[in-house]
C-alpha angles and dihedrals in degrees: 000000000000090000091056093046092048092048093049092049091049092051095045092046092049092049092051092048093049091050092049094049092043091053090050094048093046091051090057092062099031118111119235100251099112104095096185093057093046090050090049090053093048098045102037102025090230109146133176088258091057089050089050092054091047092049093051090048092053093043091051091047091053093048091052093056095085090052095057093036086060094046093049098040091114092057127086121282091250091053092049093050094050104033099041097067092039094052090043090054090049091052092048090053088053088048091058091047094049090246101110124109117234092187093063091054093048093046093050095049094044092052095045114114120239100020116126119231091243092055091047091051093049091047092048094051092045093052091046089060090059091051087061101036099044096059089046091055090048090053092048091049092050091048091053089048092049090047089055090050090049092054090050090049091051089054099045096044090064101092098158097059116142099176129035121189110190122186121198092217141015108236139129093278098048091045090053090052092048091050090051091052092050097041107037107028124071112223097248126142100216094193092054089047092053090047092053090056093195098105093243125128118238111214110216136191119255131189129194119207130190112199128202095035098148127174089261092055092045089057092050098038102036093139092052092048091052091048090050092052091049086062089053091249123155117233113207126187092215124101113254090250089062098047114115108233095201127262114328087224090070111084096215131145111264115188117181120191118196095198108155118136087236106084093194090057091050091052094047092051091046092057090054095044094049090054093046096045092046087059102040110013105033095155134123086240090068111090127180119194116193122192097212128120107171124111088240093059091047093053094044094049093044089051093061097042104111112244128161123209092258093045093243102116111141098237110147103167117111111228118186130183106209125212099188093187093054090045090052093051091048091050093047093051091051094056120108127216089262091052088055092040092239122149114213113212116236089242090064097049097096091146127055105237140171116250088246093055112123112258094240089065100035092063095048113132119232117225106177109307093341128082115210125211113198112190121189117203118187109190127024100213123124094300094041094049092049090048093051092050092048100048090052092067101023093058094052096117131147108264094014131105124197127216120180125193114199127194125180141157089245113096092220107030090157090068090055091057092043091056092059100029109021099172092046086067095036092057094044113133095357122193124273088246091063091044089055089053090056106270125148116256129211132142115215114190106200113196092217096196131080108269125200108202090210094060126091091240089069092056090047091053093049091049089056092063105096099216128355113210096189135348130213125198110201106157125132124287128016095255093053092048094049093046091048093049089053089048090051090050090055092049092048090047091059096039094049096037091121089060095059096263091296097155127185117260116268118210112199129190110233118168100190109088094201091055090048092050092048094047094044095046105122087344086279118175089116122134094174130019089230090064092060120189113358088215092230116139129180128226134172101051118147095255092053098040092047100043123121090245093055098040099045100028090206097176094050090044090055096048092038091057090052090050091049092050090051089051093046091051090050088057102037099030130272118284106245122178115219140128094268094058123096098235094196091055091045090052092049092049090047092053091049092051088053090049090054087062096046096041104042115061091197090062094045098048093045092048093048090052089051090049092052091050094046092051089058095039092055089060096043106037108047096141101041120123121245091247090053092050093049092052090045092053090055090049089052092047093049092053092045094051092047091049087055090055099261122145131191115276116254118248121250118185091345095308128097117237116255123258116293115189093194096049088037096226128140130183095216097062091109134102114290094251091060094056122105115252094250090053092051091057091061090067094061097105111143133182108357091219090061090050091052092046091050093049094047093047093053092044090054091050092053093044094050093045100048112024095082094050091047092054096052 
């Protein structure tokens, strides 16, 4: 009987041990694609190493059962059943703490009746292995625990921190953003510098923290962890919602990036952080960036943003939902030929432009009094769709006409756009009569048939376009995009042969940074020196998409806030400083207008789009009349709102319904001539630099007049 029991325990113990070690070894080579397991590791802290320790513990416990069954064989059956596993567990615990006795096990097994010598030898060797392995696992576990304590100590010992950058997850994207912060941005607190007023730069201490770096994730992302530590970053096992952000009494910059690839997780963490920061870190130096683009995330985050009925809730935290693809498209369209290191031949300079003029305008072709912009988009995925929506409002300029040529593998790509922006398609290629009334104009040519870029029909279609200003390749994977851009270059080379092979620039989305660096090195892509530059440039790589400039859009935020304040003053009345004004009330109203920008995403996104357009318009339209600029701004706004999915509000009793951000309706989505006079005045934004100067001047007046009294 004892022989059978001992044999069964040996087999079961061996099987458990093999499974535990196999799971651990497989996890070392397994790619991180299993979201459920990654989430389990992050939320519970259970790693493959923990499972290994647990497996060895259970296997050792099972193999000890015959020893104590032999020792207790004289006791009652009930005593054997209860005490045997308990005493075995106690001995296994001693085994892990190097306090177990191997001699007692050997003596018990050797003196047991009925066990063959072969079985005793196998059992003895097998148990001896656990006496070696168990202490080693204990040492490894303690080292991992100490390592976690060390990372926490590194974080808490920094008492002179002035900037904290906390990332919710360590992944390729967050590491790229952290590298950009360390490499490209000098550690200067601009507000402190302005406050000093002596023109000197104050060097401040910065710390970068990656949260949620558990033992499981360290095993799977060892290369990322090493790269993070080379940056001097601190890797904490805690979830970002549990990270201590230093004493609230310290007015330091706290920037939190919810940057997981799981949008639902980002949103969930954002809801918790907003509530926590509202309570403990309600300062304008607390910024939360959430990589989440869905309607669900927008509604959930808006629902927890504190707002009182009079709009005067003291909520100072800056919360930003980040659409990194949209940001990338906006950044790419703002680049000039010099930014992209492209040399425009004299024969292509039909329009006199400033060197800072965005490339999409600098290559416009003049036909009489009108300048035509012909944009080619190959691929209507996420990047392509965002690009199409953006060019429709960005290229609304006095004296310019936009034509867009769209190719996609979908047979009816027009329906795809109509489903997300119905009036953008409805108002495509409107009549000259509507244009005269003040309606936006763009002509989108949807190739409503499935197109294979490798087929001859694609080349034939491209050759039919009279003059391409700029081309974008936004298909699927990197290889397809690169191959297609080369194919386009061949087509352009033949089509524009009579122009000396001066082909239009081709901007191609390539995610892999190494590929981008190799292809961009020296602007290669040259098979023959006579060909010159192929005019292919790459956008969308990890380092560009996840740079501080692209994620935070600081320049557009600054100008966008000035645009919003100009709009708010047009509605509420301009802020004028004189002896009759109640300065305290003016200051309070000013702060609330700023909060409308920071609290309402609709205001912020619309104002940033206006800022982007104004920055280009200032360079292009230096001799336009005020009336022309006002009408143009409404055209731009119409196209922007339609690209965002808005439609005109229905009429009820002769009046259009007010704006509804959920239904996406707006009463002002009509031609300029049909606007009320007070609505027309809101479009009177001029030079964006004047708007910024006006905003900053008024902000300084309020700061100098009220800061001292607030600190008393």
